[in-house]
Amino acid sequence: MKWILTFLFLATRFCSAELCWEDYKQHTLAHQPEIMGWCTLEKAEKMMELIHDTHPQLCVEIGVFGGSSIYPTAAALRFFKKGVVYAIDPWAHQECLEGYSSTDVNALWWEKVDLDEVYRYFNGMLQHYNLIHFCSVLRMSSENALGRFQNESIDVLHIDGNHSEEAALSDVQMFLPKVKKGGYIWFDDANWSTTRKAVSYLREQCILETDRSIIPACLLFRKP
């Protein structure tokens, strides 16, 4: 009888914790459409679930903009009261336009954006949702941020920076050695023609997590 009561007590605690997580996740996702950026509800939920399942200590995101992917990531870390996500973005036109011709539709869009205002919005968003203790902001290029991370130190990497062919491939090649064995790499806009080389490189070096991916747009890889 004693063992049965102990089992029921532990089971109740587990279920309560899972219900608490589900309530927290749904409350977080309810605000997702309010955050500036392009992270969908489906992607945000998958990112939160990955953190729920793996309990990472160190997450890194390349390409932040208004923070629509940082928001669910930092919120999930806050739930477990541990871990940090480094938000890497120069919020500068030069890096956004690198690799694009002056007539490219992406260049035409980015050159009109007030990136200083977007940066201020992002920091305000972190404060508004009480996420500042779980996010470290690095306003710099991914290349300049590279030296801040030791090899095989990153648990979860999210690559969503400049999507020109050269820049996207460079981000993958620079940061993949920084990811732990068994760590995860999100790659967004994997269905763009300009990211094809970067995606092919990840397919060669890593294992595609099909069930967690949003095919074909957002892919999740695991480093073997």
Coordinates of N, CA and C in Angstrom, one line a residue:
M1 N 0.8 -1.2 0.0 CA 0.0 0.0 0.0 C 0.9 1.3 0.0
K2 N 2.0 1.2 0.8 CA 2.8 2.4 0.9 C 3.4 2.7 -0.5
W3 N 3.8 1.7 -1.3 CA 4.4 1.9 -2.6 C 3.4 2.5 -3.6
I4 N 2.1 2.0 -3.4 CA 1.1 2.5 -4.3 C 0.8 4.0 -4.0
L5 N 0.8 4.4 -2.7 CA 0.5 5.8 -2.4 C 1.7 6.6 -2.9
T6 N 2.9 6.1 -2.8 CA 4.1 6.9 -3.2 C 4.0 7.1 -4.7
F7 N 3.6 6.1 -5.5 CA 3.5 6.2 -6.9 C 2.4 7.2 -7.3
L8 N 1.3 7.1 -6.6 CA 0.2 8.1 -7.0 C 0.6 9.5 -6.6
F9 N 1.4 9.7 -5.6 CA 1.9 11.0 -5.2 C 2.8 11.6 -6.3
L10 N 3.7 10.7 -6.7 CA 4.7 11.2 -7.7 C 4.0 11.4 -9.1
A11 N 3.0 10.6 -9.4 CA 2.3 10.7 -10.7 C 1.5 12.0 -10.6
T12 N 0.9 12.3 -9.5 CA 0.2 13.6 -9.4 C 1.1 14.8 -9.6
R13 N 2.2 14.7 -9.0 CA 3.2 15.8 -9.1 C 3.6 16.0 -10.5
F14 N 3.9 14.9 -11.2 CA 4.3 15.0 -12.6 C 3.2 15.6 -13.5
C15 N 2.0 15.1 -13.3 CA 0.9 15.6 -14.1 C 0.7 17.1 -13.8
S16 N 0.8 17.5 -12.6 CA 0.6 18.9 -12.2 C 1.7 19.7 -12.9
A17 N 2.9 19.3 -12.9 CA 4.0 20.0 -13.6 C 3.7 20.1 -15.1
E18 N 3.2 19.0 -15.7 CA 3.0 19.1 -17.2 C 1.8 20.0 -17.5
L19 N 0.8 20.0 -16.6 CA -0.4 20.9 -16.8 C 0.1 22.3 -16.6
C20 N 0.9 22.6 -15.7 CA 1.5 23.9 -15.5 C 2.2 24.4 -16.7
W21 N 3.0 23.5 -17.3 CA 3.8 23.8 -18.5 C 2.8 24.1 -19.6
E22 N 1.8 23.3 -19.8 CA 0.9 23.5 -20.9 C 0.1 24.8 -20.8
D23 N -0.3 25.2 -19.6 CA -0.9 26.5 -19.3 C 0.0 27.6 -19.6
Y24 N 1.3 27.5 -19.1 CA 2.3 28.5 -19.4 C 2.6 28.7 -20.9
K25 N 2.7 27.6 -21.5 CA 3.0 27.6 -23.0 C 1.9 28.3 -23.8
Q26 N 0.6 27.9 -23.5 CA -0.5 28.5 -24.2 C -0.6 30.0 -23.9
H27 N -0.4 30.4 -22.6 CA -0.4 31.8 -22.3 C 0.7 32.6 -23.0
T28 N 1.9 32.0 -23.1 CA 3.0 32.6 -23.9 C 2.6 32.7 -25.4
L29 N 2.1 31.7 -25.9 CA 1.8 31.7 -27.4 C 0.6 32.6 -27.7
A30 N -0.2 32.9 -26.7 CA -1.3 33.8 -27.0 C -0.8 35.2 -27.3
H31 N 0.4 35.6 -26.9 CA 1.0 36.9 -27.2 C 1.9 36.8 -28.4
Q32 N 2.2 35.6 -28.9 CA 3.1 35.5 -30.0 C 2.8 36.4 -31.2
P33 N 1.5 36.5 -31.6 CA 1.2 37.4 -32.8 C 1.5 38.9 -32.6
E34 N 1.7 39.3 -31.3 CA 2.0 40.7 -31.0 C 3.4 41.0 -31.2
I35 N 4.3 40.0 -31.3 CA 5.8 40.3 -31.3 C 6.2 40.6 -32.8
M36 N 7.0 41.6 -33.0 CA 7.5 42.0 -34.3 C 8.4 40.9 -34.9
G37 N 8.1 40.4 -36.1 CA 8.9 39.4 -36.7 C 8.0 38.4 -37.5
W38 N 8.6 37.3 -37.8 CA 7.9 36.3 -38.7 C 7.8 34.9 -38.1
C39 N 8.1 34.8 -36.9 CA 8.0 33.4 -36.2 C 6.5 33.1 -36.1
T40 N 6.1 32.0 -36.7 CA 4.7 31.6 -36.6 C 4.4 30.9 -35.3
L41 N 3.1 30.7 -35.0 CA 2.7 30.0 -33.8 C 3.2 28.6 -33.8
E42 N 3.2 28.0 -34.9 CA 3.7 26.6 -35.0 C 5.1 26.5 -34.7
K43 N 5.9 27.4 -35.3 CA 7.4 27.4 -35.0 C 7.6 27.7 -33.6
A44 N 7.0 28.7 -33.0 CA 7.2 29.1 -31.6 C 6.9 28.0 -30.7
E45 N 5.8 27.2 -30.9 CA 5.5 26.1 -30.1 C 6.5 25.0 -30.2
K46 N 7.0 24.7 -31.4 CA 8.0 23.7 -31.5 C 9.3 24.1 -30.9
M47 N 9.7 25.4 -30.9 CA 10.9 25.9 -30.2 C 10.7 25.7 -28.7
M48 N 9.6 26.1 -28.2 CA 9.3 25.9 -26.8 C 9.4 24.5 -26.3
E49 N 8.8 23.6 -27.1 CA 8.8 22.2 -26.8 C 10.2 21.6 -26.8
L50 N 11.0 22.0 -27.7 CA 12.4 21.5 -27.8 C 13.1 21.9 -26.5
I51 N 12.9 23.1 -26.0 CA 13.5 23.5 -24.7 C 12.9 22.7 -23.5
H52 N 11.6 22.5 -23.6 CA 11.0 21.7 -22.6 C 11.6 20.3 -22.5
D53 N 11.9 19.7 -23.6 CA 12.4 18.3 -23.7 C 13.9 18.2 -23.4
T54 N 14.6 19.2 -23.7 CA 16.1 19.1 -23.6 C 16.7 19.9 -22.5
H55 N 16.0 20.9 -21.9 CA 16.6 21.8 -20.9 C 18.0 22.3 -21.2
P56 N 18.1 23.1 -22.2 CA 19.4 23.7 -22.6 C 19.9 24.7 -21.6
Q57 N 21.2 24.8 -21.6 CA 21.8 25.9 -20.8 C 22.2 27.1 -21.6
L58 N 22.6 26.8 -22.9 CA 23.1 27.9 -23.8 C 22.4 27.8 -25.1
C59 N 21.6 28.8 -25.5 CA 21.0 28.9 -26.8 C 21.6 30.1 -27.5
V60 N 21.6 30.1 -28.8 CA 22.1 31.2 -29.6 C 21.2 31.4 -30.8
E61 N 20.8 32.7 -31.0 CA 20.1 33.0 -32.2 C 20.8 34.0 -33.1
I62 N 21.0 33.7 -34.4 CA 21.6 34.6 -35.3 C 20.5 35.2 -36.2
G63 N 20.3 36.5 -36.1 CA 19.2 37.2 -36.8 C 18.0 37.3 -36.0
V64 N 17.8 38.4 -35.3 CA 16.8 38.6 -34.3 C 15.7 39.5 -34.7
F65 N 16.0 40.6 -35.4 CA 15.0 41.6 -35.8 C 14.2 42.0 -34.6
G66 N 12.8 41.8 -34.6 CA 12.0 42.3 -33.5 C 11.9 41.3 -32.3
G67 N 12.4 40.1 -32.5 CA 12.5 39.1 -31.4 C 11.3 38.1 -31.4
S68 N 10.7 37.9 -32.5 CA 9.6 36.9 -32.5 C 10.0 35.5 -32.2
S69 N 11.3 35.2 -32.5 CA 11.8 33.8 -32.1 C 12.5 33.8 -30.8
I70 N 13.0 34.9 -30.4 CA 13.6 35.0 -29.1 C 12.6 35.0 -28.0
Y71 N 11.4 35.6 -28.2 CA 10.3 35.6 -27.2 C 10.0 34.2 -26.7
P72 N 9.6 33.2 -27.6 CA 9.2 31.9 -27.1 C 10.4 31.2 -26.5
T73 N 11.6 31.4 -27.0 CA 12.8 30.8 -26.5 C 13.1 31.2 -25.1
A74 N 13.2 32.5 -24.9 CA 13.5 33.1 -23.6 C 12.4 32.8 -22.6
A75 N 11.1 32.8 -23.0 CA 10.0 32.5 -22.2 C 10.1 31.0 -21.7
A76 N 10.5 30.1 -22.5 CA 10.6 28.7 -22.1 C 11.8 28.6 -21.1
L77 N 12.9 29.3 -21.3 CA 14.0 29.2 -20.4 C 13.5 29.8 -19.0
R78 N 12.7 30.8 -19.1 CA 12.2 31.4 -17.8 C 11.4 30.4 -17.0
F79 N 10.6 29.6 -17.7 CA 9.8 28.6 -17.0 C 10.6 27.7 -16.2
F80 N 11.8 27.3 -16.7 CA 12.6 26.4 -16.0 C 13.7 27.1 -15.1
K81 N 13.6 28.4 -15.2 CA 14.5 29.2 -14.3 C 16.0 28.9 -14.5
K82 N 16.4 28.6 -15.7 CA 17.8 28.4 -16.0 C 18.0 28.5 -17.5
G83 N 19.3 28.8 -17.9 CA 19.6 28.9 -19.3 C 19.6 30.4 -19.8
V84 N 20.2 30.6 -20.9 CA 20.2 31.9 -21.5 C 20.2 31.8 -23.0
V85 N 19.6 32.7 -23.7 CA 19.7 32.8 -25.2 C 20.5 34.0 -25.6
Y86 N 21.5 33.9 -26.4 CA 22.2 35.0 -26.9 C 21.6 35.5 -28.2
A87 N 21.2 36.7 -28.2 CA 20.5 37.3 -29.4 C 21.5 38.1 -30.2
I88 N 22.0 37.5 -31.3 CA 23.0 38.1 -32.2 C 22.4 38.8 -33.4
D89 N 22.5 40.1 -33.5 CA 22.0 40.9 -34.6 C 22.7 42.2 -34.6
P90 N 23.3 42.7 -35.8 CA 23.9 44.0 -35.8 C 22.8 45.1 -35.8
W91 N 21.6 44.8 -36.2 CA 20.6 45.8 -36.5 C 21.2 47.0 -37.2
A92 N 21.9 46.7 -38.4 CA 22.6 47.6 -39.2 C 22.4 47.3 -40.7
H93 N 22.2 48.3 -41.5 CA 21.9 48.1 -42.9 C 23.0 47.4 -43.7
Q94 N 24.2 47.7 -43.3 CA 25.4 47.1 -44.1 C 25.4 45.6 -44.0
E95 N 25.2 45.0 -42.9 CA 25.1 43.6 -42.7 C 23.9 43.0 -43.4
C96 N 22.8 43.7 -43.3 CA 21.5 43.2 -43.9 C 21.6 43.1 -45.4
L97 N 22.3 44.1 -46.0 CA 22.4 44.1 -47.4 C 23.5 43.4 -48.0
E98 N 24.4 42.8 -47.2 CA 25.6 42.1 -47.7 C 25.2 40.9 -48.5
G99 N 25.7 40.8 -49.7 CA 25.5 39.7 -50.6 C 24.3 39.9 -51.6
Y100 N 23.6 40.9 -51.4 CA 22.4 41.2 -52.3 C 22.8 42.3 -53.3
S101 N 22.3 42.2 -54.5 CA 22.4 43.3 -55.5 C 21.5 44.4 -55.1
S102 N 21.7 45.6 -55.6 CA 20.9 46.8 -55.2 C 19.5 46.7 -55.7
T103 N 19.2 45.8 -56.7 CA 17.9 45.7 -57.2 C 17.1 44.5 -56.6
D104 N 17.8 43.7 -55.8 CA 17.2 42.5 -55.2 C 16.0 43.0 -54.3
V105 N 14.9 42.2 -54.3 CA 13.7 42.6 -53.5 C 14.0 42.7 -52.0
N106 N 14.9 41.8 -51.5 CA 15.3 41.8 -50.1 C 16.1 43.1 -49.8
A107 N 17.0 43.5 -50.6 CA 17.8 44.7 -50.4 C 16.9 45.9 -50.4
L108 N 15.9 45.9 -51.3 CA 15.0 47.1 -51.4 C 14.1 47.2 -50.1
W109 N 13.8 46.0 -49.6 CA 13.0 46.1 -48.3 C 13.8 46.5 -47.1
W110 N 15.0 45.9 -47.0 CA 15.8 46.1 -45.8 C 16.3 47.5 -45.7
E111 N 16.6 48.1 -46.8 CA 17.2 49.5 -46.8 C 16.2 50.5 -46.3
K112 N 14.9 50.2 -46.3 CA 13.9 51.1 -45.9 C 13.5 51.0 -44.4
V113 N 14.0 49.9 -43.8 CA 13.6 49.6 -42.4 C 14.5 50.5 -41.4
D114 N 13.8 51.1 -40.4 CA 14.5 51.8 -39.4 C 15.0 50.8 -38.3
L115 N 16.2 50.3 -38.5 CA 16.7 49.2 -37.6 C 17.0 49.7 -36.2
D116 N 17.4 50.9 -36.1 CA 17.5 51.5 -34.7 C 16.2 51.4 -33.9
E117 N 15.1 51.7 -34.6 CA 13.8 51.6 -34.0 C 13.5 50.2 -33.6
V118 N 13.8 49.3 -34.6 CA 13.5 47.9 -34.3 C 14.3 47.4 -33.1
Y119 N 15.6 47.8 -33.0 CA 16.4 47.4 -31.9 C 15.8 48.0 -30.5
R120 N 15.3 49.2 -30.5 CA 14.7 49.7 -29.3 C 13.4 48.9 -29.0
Y121 N 12.7 48.6 -30.0 CA 11.4 47.8 -29.8 C 11.8 46.5 -29.2
F122 N 12.8 45.8 -29.7 CA 13.2 44.5 -29.2 C 13.6 44.6 -27.7
N123 N 14.4 45.5 -27.3 CA 14.8 45.6 -25.9 C 13.6 46.0 -25.0
G124 N 12.7 46.8 -25.6 CA 11.4 47.1 -24.8 C 10.6 45.8 -24.6
M125 N 10.6 45.0 -25.7 CA 9.8 43.7 -25.6 C 10.4 42.8 -24.5
L126 N 11.7 42.7 -24.4 CA 12.3 41.9 -23.4 C 11.9 42.4 -22.0
Q127 N 11.9 43.7 -21.8 CA 11.5 44.2 -20.5 C 10.0 44.0 -20.2
H128 N 9.2 44.2 -21.2 CA 7.8 44.1 -21.1 C 7.4 42.7 -20.6
Y129 N 8.0 41.7 -21.2 CA 7.6 40.3 -20.8 C 8.6 39.7 -19.8
N130 N 9.4 40.6 -19.2 CA 10.3 40.1 -18.1 C 11.2 39.0 -18.5
L131 N 11.9 39.2 -19.6 CA 12.8 38.2 -20.2 C 14.2 38.6 -20.2
I132 N 14.5 39.7 -19.6 CA 15.9 40.3 -19.8 C 16.9 39.4 -19.0
H133 N 16.5 38.7 -18.0 CA 17.5 37.8 -17.3 C 17.8 36.5 -18.0
F134 N 17.0 36.3 -19.1 CA 17.2 35.0 -19.8 C 17.7 35.3 -21.3
C135 N 18.0 36.5 -21.6 CA 18.5 36.9 -22.9 C 19.7 37.9 -22.8
S136 N 20.8 37.5 -23.5 CA 21.9 38.4 -23.6 C 22.0 38.9 -25.0
V137 N 21.9 40.3 -25.1 CA 21.9 40.9 -26.5 C 23.3 41.3 -27.0
L138 N 23.6 40.8 -28.1 CA 24.9 41.1 -28.8 C 24.6 41.8 -30.1
R139 N 24.7 43.2 -30.0 CA 24.5 44.0 -31.2 C 25.8 44.0 -32.1
M140 N 25.9 43.0 -32.9 CA 27.1 42.8 -33.7 C 26.8 41.8 -34.7
S141 N 27.7 41.6 -35.7 CA 27.6 40.6 -36.7 C 27.9 39.2 -36.1
S142 N 27.4 38.2 -36.8 CA 27.6 36.8 -36.3 C 29.1 36.5 -36.3
E143 N 29.8 37.1 -37.3 CA 31.3 36.9 -37.4 C 32.0 37.5 -36.2
N144 N 31.6 38.7 -35.7 CA 32.2 39.3 -34.6 C 31.8 38.6 -33.3
A145 N 30.7 38.0 -33.3 CA 30.2 37.3 -32.0 C 30.8 35.9 -31.9
L146 N 31.3 35.4 -33.0 CA 31.8 34.0 -33.0 C 32.8 33.6 -31.8
G147 N 33.7 34.5 -31.6 CA 34.7 34.3 -30.6 C 34.2 34.2 -29.2
R148 N 33.0 34.6 -28.9 CA 32.5 34.6 -27.6 C 32.0 33.2 -27.1
F149 N 32.0 32.3 -28.1 CA 31.5 30.9 -27.7 C 32.6 29.9 -28.0
Q150 N 32.7 29.0 -27.0 CA 33.7 27.9 -27.1 C 33.2 26.8 -28.1
N151 N 34.1 26.1 -28.6 CA 33.6 24.9 -29.4 C 32.8 24.0 -28.6
E152 N 31.8 23.4 -29.2 CA 30.9 22.4 -28.6 C 30.3 23.0 -27.2
S153 N 29.9 24.2 -27.2 CA 29.3 24.8 -26.0 C 27.8 25.1 -26.2
I154 N 27.3 25.2 -27.4 CA 25.9 25.6 -27.6 C 25.0 24.4 -27.7
D155 N 23.9 24.5 -26.9 CA 22.9 23.4 -26.9 C 21.9 23.5 -28.0
V156 N 21.4 24.8 -28.3 CA 20.4 25.0 -29.3 C 20.9 26.3 -30.1
L157 N 21.0 26.1 -31.4 CA 21.4 27.2 -32.3 C 20.3 27.5 -33.2
H158 N 19.9 28.7 -33.4 CA 18.9 29.1 -34.4 C 19.5 30.1 -35.4
I159 N 19.6 29.7 -36.7 CA 20.2 30.5 -37.7 C 19.1 31.1 -38.6
D160 N 18.9 32.4 -38.5 CA 17.9 33.1 -39.2 C 18.4 34.5 -39.6
G161 N 19.7 34.6 -40.0 CA 20.3 35.9 -40.3 C 20.1 36.2 -41.8
N162 N 21.1 36.9 -42.3 CA 21.2 37.3 -43.7 C 21.0 36.1 -44.6
H163 N 20.1 36.1 -45.5 CA 19.7 34.9 -46.3 C 20.4 34.9 -47.7
S164 N 21.4 35.8 -47.9 CA 22.1 35.7 -49.2 C 22.9 34.4 -49.1
E165 N 23.2 33.9 -50.3 CA 23.9 32.5 -50.4 C 25.1 32.5 -49.6
E166 N 26.0 33.5 -49.7 CA 27.3 33.5 -49.0 C 27.1 33.6 -47.5
A167 N 26.3 34.6 -47.1 CA 26.1 34.8 -45.7 C 25.5 33.6 -44.9
A168 N 24.5 33.0 -45.5 CA 23.8 31.9 -44.9 C 24.7 30.7 -44.7
L169 N 25.5 30.4 -45.8 CA 26.5 29.3 -45.7 C 27.5 29.6 -44.7
S170 N 28.0 30.9 -44.6 CA 29.0 31.3 -43.7 C 28.6 31.1 -42.3
D171 N 27.3 31.5 -41.9 CA 26.8 31.3 -40.6 C 26.8 29.8 -40.2
V172 N 26.4 29.0 -41.1 CA 26.4 27.5 -40.8 C 27.8 27.0 -40.5
Q173 N 28.7 27.3 -41.4 CA 30.1 26.8 -41.3 C 30.8 27.4 -40.1
M174 N 30.5 28.6 -39.8 CA 31.2 29.2 -38.6 C 30.7 28.6 -37.3
F175 N 29.4 28.5 -37.2 CA 28.8 28.2 -35.9 C 28.6 26.7 -35.6
L176 N 28.6 25.9 -36.6 CA 28.3 24.4 -36.4 C 29.4 23.8 -35.4
P177 N 30.7 24.2 -35.5 CA 31.6 23.7 -34.5 C 31.3 24.1 -33.1
K178 N 30.6 25.2 -33.0 CA 30.3 25.7 -31.6 C 29.1 24.9 -30.9
V179 N 28.4 24.1 -31.7 CA 27.3 23.3 -31.2 C 27.8 22.0 -30.6
K180 N 27.2 21.6 -29.5 CA 27.6 20.4 -28.8 C 27.2 19.2 -29.6
K181 N 27.9 18.1 -29.5 CA 27.5 16.8 -30.0 C 26.2 16.5 -29.4
G182 N 25.2 16.2 -30.2 CA 23.8 16.0 -29.7 C 23.0 17.2 -29.6
G183 N 23.6 18.4 -29.9 CA 22.9 19.7 -29.9 C 22.1 19.9 -31.1
Y184 N 21.3 20.9 -31.1 CA 20.3 21.2 -32.2 C 20.5 22.5 -32.9
I185 N 20.2 22.4 -34.2 CA 20.3 23.6 -35.0 C 19.0 23.9 -35.8
W186 N 18.3 25.0 -35.5 CA 17.2 25.4 -36.3 C 17.7 26.2 -37.5
F187 N 17.2 25.9 -38.6 CA 17.5 26.8 -39.8 C 16.2 27.2 -40.5
D188 N 16.0 28.5 -40.5 CA 14.8 29.1 -41.0 C 14.9 29.5 -42.4
D189 N 13.7 29.5 -43.1 CA 13.6 29.8 -44.5 C 14.5 28.9 -45.4
A190 N 14.4 27.6 -45.0 CA 15.2 26.6 -45.7 C 14.8 26.3 -47.1
N191 N 13.6 26.8 -47.4 CA 13.1 26.6 -48.8 C 13.4 27.8 -49.7
W192 N 14.2 28.8 -49.3 CA 14.7 29.8 -50.2 C 15.8 29.3 -51.1
S193 N 15.8 29.8 -52.3 CA 16.9 29.3 -53.2 C 18.2 29.7 -52.8
T194 N 18.3 30.9 -52.1 CA 19.6 31.4 -51.6 C 20.2 30.6 -50.4
T195 N 19.3 29.9 -49.7 CA 19.8 29.1 -48.6 C 20.1 27.7 -48.9
R196 N 20.0 27.3 -50.1 CA 20.1 25.9 -50.5 C 21.5 25.3 -50.2
K197 N 22.6 26.1 -50.4 CA 23.9 25.6 -50.0 C 24.0 25.4 -48.5
A198 N 23.5 26.3 -47.8 CA 23.6 26.2 -46.3 C 22.8 24.9 -45.8
V199 N 21.7 24.7 -46.4 CA 20.9 23.6 -46.0 C 21.5 22.3 -46.4
S200 N 22.1 22.2 -47.6 CA 22.8 21.0 -48.0 C 24.0 20.7 -47.1
Y201 N 24.7 21.7 -46.7 CA 25.8 21.5 -45.8 C 25.3 20.9 -44.4
L202 N 24.2 21.4 -43.9 CA 23.7 20.9 -42.7 C 23.2 19.4 -42.9
R203 N 22.6 19.1 -44.0 CA 22.2 17.8 -44.3 C 23.3 16.8 -44.3
E204 N 24.5 17.3 -44.8 CA 25.7 16.4 -44.9 C 26.3 16.2 -43.5
Q205 N 26.2 17.2 -42.7 CA 26.9 17.1 -41.4 C 26.1 16.7 -40.2
C206 N 24.8 16.8 -40.4 CA 23.9 16.6 -39.3 C 22.7 15.7 -39.6
I207 N 21.9 15.4 -38.6 CA 20.7 14.5 -38.8 C 19.4 15.4 -38.8
L208 N 18.6 15.3 -39.8 CA 17.4 16.1 -39.9 C 16.3 15.5 -39.0
E209 N 15.8 16.3 -38.1 CA 14.8 15.9 -37.2 C 13.4 16.2 -37.8
T210 N 13.0 15.2 -38.6 CA 11.8 15.4 -39.4 C 10.5 15.8 -38.6
D211 N 10.3 15.1 -37.5 CA 9.1 15.2 -36.7 C 9.0 16.6 -36.1
R212 N 10.2 17.2 -35.8 CA 10.2 18.5 -35.1 C 10.3 19.6 -36.1
S213 N 10.6 19.3 -37.4 CA 10.8 20.4 -38.4 C 9.4 20.8 -38.9
I214 N 9.4 22.0 -39.5 CA 8.2 22.5 -40.3 C 8.6 22.5 -41.7
I215 N 8.4 21.4 -42.4 CA 8.9 21.2 -43.8 C 8.0 21.9 -44.8
P216 N 8.6 22.6 -45.7 CA 10.0 22.8 -46.0 C 10.6 24.1 -45.4
A217 N 9.9 24.9 -44.7 CA 10.4 26.2 -44.4 C 11.4 26.3 -43.2
C218 N 11.1 25.5 -42.2 CA 12.0 25.6 -41.0 C 12.4 24.2 -40.6
L219 N 13.7 24.0 -40.7 CA 14.2 22.6 -40.4 C 15.0 22.6 -39.1
L220 N 14.9 21.4 -38.4 CA 15.7 21.2 -37.2 C 16.6 20.1 -37.4
F221 N 17.9 20.3 -37.2 CA 19.0 19.3 -37.3 C 19.6 19.0 -35.9
R222 N 20.1 17.8 -35.8 CA 20.8 17.4 -34.6 C 22.2 17.0 -35.0
K223 N 23.2 17.6 -34.3 CA 24.6 17.3 -34.5 C 25.0 16.0 -34.0
P224 N 25.5 15.0 -34.8 CA 25.8 13.7 -34.3 C 27.0 13.7 -33.4

